mmCIF file of C-alpha atoms in Angstrom:
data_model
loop_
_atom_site.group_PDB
_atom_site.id
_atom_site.type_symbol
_atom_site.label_atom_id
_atom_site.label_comp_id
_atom_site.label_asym_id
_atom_site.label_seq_id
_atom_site.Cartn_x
_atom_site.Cartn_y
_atom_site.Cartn_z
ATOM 1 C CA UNK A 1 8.280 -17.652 -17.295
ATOM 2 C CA UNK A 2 9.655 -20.751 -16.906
ATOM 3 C CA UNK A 3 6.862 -23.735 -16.492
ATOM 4 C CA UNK A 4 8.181 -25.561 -13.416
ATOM 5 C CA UNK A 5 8.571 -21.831 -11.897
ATOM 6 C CA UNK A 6 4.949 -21.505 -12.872
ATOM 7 C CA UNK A 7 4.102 -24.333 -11.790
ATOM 8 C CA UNK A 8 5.667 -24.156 -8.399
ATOM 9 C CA UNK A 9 4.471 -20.640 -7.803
ATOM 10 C CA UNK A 10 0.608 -21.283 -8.385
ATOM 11 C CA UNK A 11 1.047 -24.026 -6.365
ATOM 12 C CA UNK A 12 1.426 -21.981 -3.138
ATOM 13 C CA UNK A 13 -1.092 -21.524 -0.855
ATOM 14 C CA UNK A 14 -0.455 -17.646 -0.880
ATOM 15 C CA UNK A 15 1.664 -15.197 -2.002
ATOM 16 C CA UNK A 16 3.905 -13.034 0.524
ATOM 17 C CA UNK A 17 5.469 -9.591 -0.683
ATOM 18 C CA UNK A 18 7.076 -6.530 1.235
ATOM 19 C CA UNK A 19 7.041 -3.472 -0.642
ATOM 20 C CA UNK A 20 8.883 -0.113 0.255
ATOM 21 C CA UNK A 21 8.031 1.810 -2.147
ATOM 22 C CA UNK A 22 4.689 3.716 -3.569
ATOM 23 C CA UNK A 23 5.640 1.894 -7.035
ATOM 24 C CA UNK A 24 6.220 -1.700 -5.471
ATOM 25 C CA UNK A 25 3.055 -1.707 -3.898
ATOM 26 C CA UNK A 26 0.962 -0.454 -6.898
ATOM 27 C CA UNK A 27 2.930 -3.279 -8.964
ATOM 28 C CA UNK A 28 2.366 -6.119 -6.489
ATOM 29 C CA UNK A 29 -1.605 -4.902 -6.462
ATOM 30 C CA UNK A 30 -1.240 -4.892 -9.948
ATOM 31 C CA UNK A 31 0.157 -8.048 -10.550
ATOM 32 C CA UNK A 32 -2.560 -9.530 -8.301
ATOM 33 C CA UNK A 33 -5.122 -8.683 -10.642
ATOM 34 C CA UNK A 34 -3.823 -9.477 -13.743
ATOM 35 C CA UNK A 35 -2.656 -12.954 -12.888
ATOM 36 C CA UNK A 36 -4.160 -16.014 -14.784
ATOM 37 C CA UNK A 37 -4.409 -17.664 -11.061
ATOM 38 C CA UNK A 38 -5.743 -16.288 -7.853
ATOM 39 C CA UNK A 39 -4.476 -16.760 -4.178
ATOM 40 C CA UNK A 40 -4.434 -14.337 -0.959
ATOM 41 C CA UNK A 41 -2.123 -12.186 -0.917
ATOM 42 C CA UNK A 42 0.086 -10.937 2.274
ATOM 43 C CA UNK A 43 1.958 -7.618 2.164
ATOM 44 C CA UNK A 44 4.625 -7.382 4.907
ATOM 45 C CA UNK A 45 5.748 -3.738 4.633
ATOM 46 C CA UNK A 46 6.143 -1.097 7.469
ATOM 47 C CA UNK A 47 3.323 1.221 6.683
ATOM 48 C CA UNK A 48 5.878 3.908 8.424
ATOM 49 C CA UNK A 49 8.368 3.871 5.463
ATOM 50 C CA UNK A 50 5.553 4.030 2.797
ATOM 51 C CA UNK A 51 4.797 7.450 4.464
ATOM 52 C CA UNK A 52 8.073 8.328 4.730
ATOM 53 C CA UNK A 53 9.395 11.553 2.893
ATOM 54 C CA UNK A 54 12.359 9.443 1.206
ATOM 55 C CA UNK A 55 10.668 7.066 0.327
ATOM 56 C CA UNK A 56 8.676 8.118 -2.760
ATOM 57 C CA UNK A 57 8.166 7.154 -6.242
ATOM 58 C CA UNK A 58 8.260 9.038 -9.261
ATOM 59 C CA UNK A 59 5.158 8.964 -11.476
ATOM 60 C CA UNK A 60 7.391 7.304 -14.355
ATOM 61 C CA UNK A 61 8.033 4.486 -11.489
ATOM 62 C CA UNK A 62 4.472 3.189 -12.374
ATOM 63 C CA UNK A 63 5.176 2.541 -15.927
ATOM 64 C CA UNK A 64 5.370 -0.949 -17.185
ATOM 65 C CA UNK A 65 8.607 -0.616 -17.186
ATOM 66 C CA UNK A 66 11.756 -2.502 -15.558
ATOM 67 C CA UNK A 67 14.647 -0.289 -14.068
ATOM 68 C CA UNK A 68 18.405 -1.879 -13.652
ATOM 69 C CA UNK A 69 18.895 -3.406 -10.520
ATOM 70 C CA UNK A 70 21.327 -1.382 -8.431
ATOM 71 C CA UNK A 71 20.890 1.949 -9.903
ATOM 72 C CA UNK A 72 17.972 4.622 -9.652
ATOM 73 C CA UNK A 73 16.197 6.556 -12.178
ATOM 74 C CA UNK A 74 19.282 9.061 -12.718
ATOM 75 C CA UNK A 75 21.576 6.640 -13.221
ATOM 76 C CA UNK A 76 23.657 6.648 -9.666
ATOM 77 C CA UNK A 77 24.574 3.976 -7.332
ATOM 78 C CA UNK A 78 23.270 3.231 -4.569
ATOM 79 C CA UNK A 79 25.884 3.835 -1.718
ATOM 80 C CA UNK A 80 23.882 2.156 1.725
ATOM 81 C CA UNK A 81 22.158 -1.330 2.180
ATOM 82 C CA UNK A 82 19.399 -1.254 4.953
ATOM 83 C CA UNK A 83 18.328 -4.984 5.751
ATOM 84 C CA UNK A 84 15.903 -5.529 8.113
ATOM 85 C CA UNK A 85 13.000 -8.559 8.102
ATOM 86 C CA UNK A 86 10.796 -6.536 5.707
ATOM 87 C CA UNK A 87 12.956 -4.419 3.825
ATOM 88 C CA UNK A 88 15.221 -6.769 1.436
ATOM 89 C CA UNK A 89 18.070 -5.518 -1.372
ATOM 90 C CA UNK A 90 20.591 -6.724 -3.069
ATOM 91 C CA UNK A 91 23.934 -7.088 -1.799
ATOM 92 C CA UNK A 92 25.874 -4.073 -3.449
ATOM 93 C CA UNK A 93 29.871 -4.185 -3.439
ATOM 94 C CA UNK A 94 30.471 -1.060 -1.625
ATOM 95 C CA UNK A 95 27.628 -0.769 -0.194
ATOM 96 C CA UNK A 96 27.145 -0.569 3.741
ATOM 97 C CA UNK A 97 25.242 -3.226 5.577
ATOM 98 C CA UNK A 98 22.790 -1.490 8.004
ATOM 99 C CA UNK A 99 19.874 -4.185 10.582
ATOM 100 C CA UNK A 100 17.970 -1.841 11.379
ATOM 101 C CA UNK A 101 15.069 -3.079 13.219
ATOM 102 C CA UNK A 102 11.601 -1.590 15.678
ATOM 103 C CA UNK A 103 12.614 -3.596 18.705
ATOM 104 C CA UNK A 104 14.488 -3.278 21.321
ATOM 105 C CA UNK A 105 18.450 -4.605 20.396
ATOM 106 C CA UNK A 106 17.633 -7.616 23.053
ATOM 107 C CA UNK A 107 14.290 -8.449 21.400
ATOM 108 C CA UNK A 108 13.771 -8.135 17.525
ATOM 109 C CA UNK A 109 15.994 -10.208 15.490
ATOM 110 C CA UNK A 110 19.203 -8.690 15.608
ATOM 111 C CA UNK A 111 20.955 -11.486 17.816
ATOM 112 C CA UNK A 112 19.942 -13.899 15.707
ATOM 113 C CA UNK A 113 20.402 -12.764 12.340
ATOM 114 C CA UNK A 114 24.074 -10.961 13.297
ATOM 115 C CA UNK A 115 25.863 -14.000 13.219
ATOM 116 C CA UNK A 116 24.240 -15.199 10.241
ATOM 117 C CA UNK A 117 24.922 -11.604 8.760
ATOM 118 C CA UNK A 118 28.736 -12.244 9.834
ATOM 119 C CA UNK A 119 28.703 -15.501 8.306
ATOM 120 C CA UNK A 120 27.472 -13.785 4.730
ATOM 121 C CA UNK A 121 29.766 -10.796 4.633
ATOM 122 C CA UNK A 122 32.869 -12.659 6.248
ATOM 123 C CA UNK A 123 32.505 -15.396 2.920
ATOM 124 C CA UNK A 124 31.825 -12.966 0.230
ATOM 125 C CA UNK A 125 35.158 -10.700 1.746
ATOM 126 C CA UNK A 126 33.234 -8.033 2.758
ATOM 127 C CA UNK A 127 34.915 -7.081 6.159
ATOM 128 C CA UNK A 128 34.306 -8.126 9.552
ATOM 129 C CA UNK A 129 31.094 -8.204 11.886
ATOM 130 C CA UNK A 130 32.332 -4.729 12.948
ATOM 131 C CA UNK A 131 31.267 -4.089 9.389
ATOM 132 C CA UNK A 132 27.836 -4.509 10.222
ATOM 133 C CA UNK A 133 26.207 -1.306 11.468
ATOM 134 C CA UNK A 134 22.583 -1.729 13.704
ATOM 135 C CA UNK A 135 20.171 0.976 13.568
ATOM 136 C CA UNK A 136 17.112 0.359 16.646
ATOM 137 C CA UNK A 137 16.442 0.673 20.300
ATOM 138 C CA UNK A 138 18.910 0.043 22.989
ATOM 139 C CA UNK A 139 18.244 -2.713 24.568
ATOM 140 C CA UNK A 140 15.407 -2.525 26.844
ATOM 141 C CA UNK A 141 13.566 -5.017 29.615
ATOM 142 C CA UNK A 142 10.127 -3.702 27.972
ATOM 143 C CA UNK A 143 9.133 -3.764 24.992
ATOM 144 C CA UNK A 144 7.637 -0.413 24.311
ATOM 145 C CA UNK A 145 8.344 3.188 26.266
ATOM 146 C CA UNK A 146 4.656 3.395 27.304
ATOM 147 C CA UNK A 147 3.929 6.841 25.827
ATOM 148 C CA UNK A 148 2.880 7.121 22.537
ATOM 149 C CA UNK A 149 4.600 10.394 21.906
ATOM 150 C CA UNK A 150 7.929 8.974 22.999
ATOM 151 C CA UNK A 151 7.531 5.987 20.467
ATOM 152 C CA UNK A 152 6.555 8.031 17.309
ATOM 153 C CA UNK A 153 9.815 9.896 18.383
ATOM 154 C CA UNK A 154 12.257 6.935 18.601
ATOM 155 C CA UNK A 155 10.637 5.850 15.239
ATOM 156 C CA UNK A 156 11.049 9.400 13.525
ATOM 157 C CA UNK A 157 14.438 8.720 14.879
ATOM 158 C CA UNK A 158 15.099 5.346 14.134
ATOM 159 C CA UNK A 159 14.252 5.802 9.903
ATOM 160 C CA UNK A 160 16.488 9.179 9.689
ATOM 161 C CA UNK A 161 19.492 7.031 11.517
ATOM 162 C CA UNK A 162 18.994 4.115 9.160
ATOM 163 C CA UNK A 163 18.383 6.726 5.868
ATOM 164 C CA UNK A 164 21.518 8.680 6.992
ATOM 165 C CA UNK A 165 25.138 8.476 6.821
ATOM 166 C CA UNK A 166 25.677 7.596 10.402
ATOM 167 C CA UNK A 167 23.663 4.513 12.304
ATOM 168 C CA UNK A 168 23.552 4.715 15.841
ATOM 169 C CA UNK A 169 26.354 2.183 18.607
ATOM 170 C CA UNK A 170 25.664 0.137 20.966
#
């Protein structure tokens, strides 16, 4: 590692990660031990996807070893982008661009980021903010439907319509 990245990295007060994986989150834990410095560390990951049936690793994910970015273990591309503020990939040429947020459309960070989004995909010649799917509640003057059975339903729903070919309209 470079010494000024070294350098600039133990000189953080703590150390912020999302994981959405099984694999990621035994590698970040692992990391944290074998490190020559110490500092908290903060894991921003929806507990939710971690459970999730898709979202699994294989046992050969917790090798030492470092996979190709953009491809999986077989070898295929990945065809769908899901962006939210805790899951982050790389931007994939023909991939789609799914926010897919908890929320309600009027309260997470959808308005704000969208034009931002726009801005990104609109420079690299990616299509139009059209080309930006959203995956989440409709918008909503409360913030939660008040019956817990309801909201583990909306959220069963919400990861299948973000995981699946088509996202929900508003």
């Amino acid at each position: 590692m470079d010494s000024t990245l070294r350098k600039q990295i133990q000189e953080c007060n703590w150390q912020v990660v999302n994981v959405t994986t099984p694999a990621n989150y035994f590698h970040v834990l692992r990391r944290q031990i074998h490190r020559e410095f110490r500092k908290p560390l903060i894991v921003m990951a929806p507990k939710n996807m971690l459970r999730h049936k898709d979202c699994k690793s294989n046992l050969s994910e917790f090798d030492d070893v470092q996979g190709h970015a953009g491809f999986d273990k077989q070898g295929t591309r990945f065809k769908r982008l899901i962006k939210d503020q805790n899951n982050h990939s790389d931007l994939l040429e023909d991939a789609e661009i799914v926010w897919c947020q908890e929320e309600p459309m009027n309260m997470g960070a959808f308005y704000y980021i969208s034009p931002r989004l726009y801005t990104t995909v609109r420079a690299l010649g990616r299509g139009t903010i059209d080309d930006i799917k959203y995956v989440g509640r409709a918008p909503s003057a409360a913030s939660a439907t008040g019956f817990y059975s309801v909201h583990v339903k909306e959220q069963t729903e919400l990861v299948q319509k973000a995981l699946q070919r088509e996202p929900i309209n508003f």
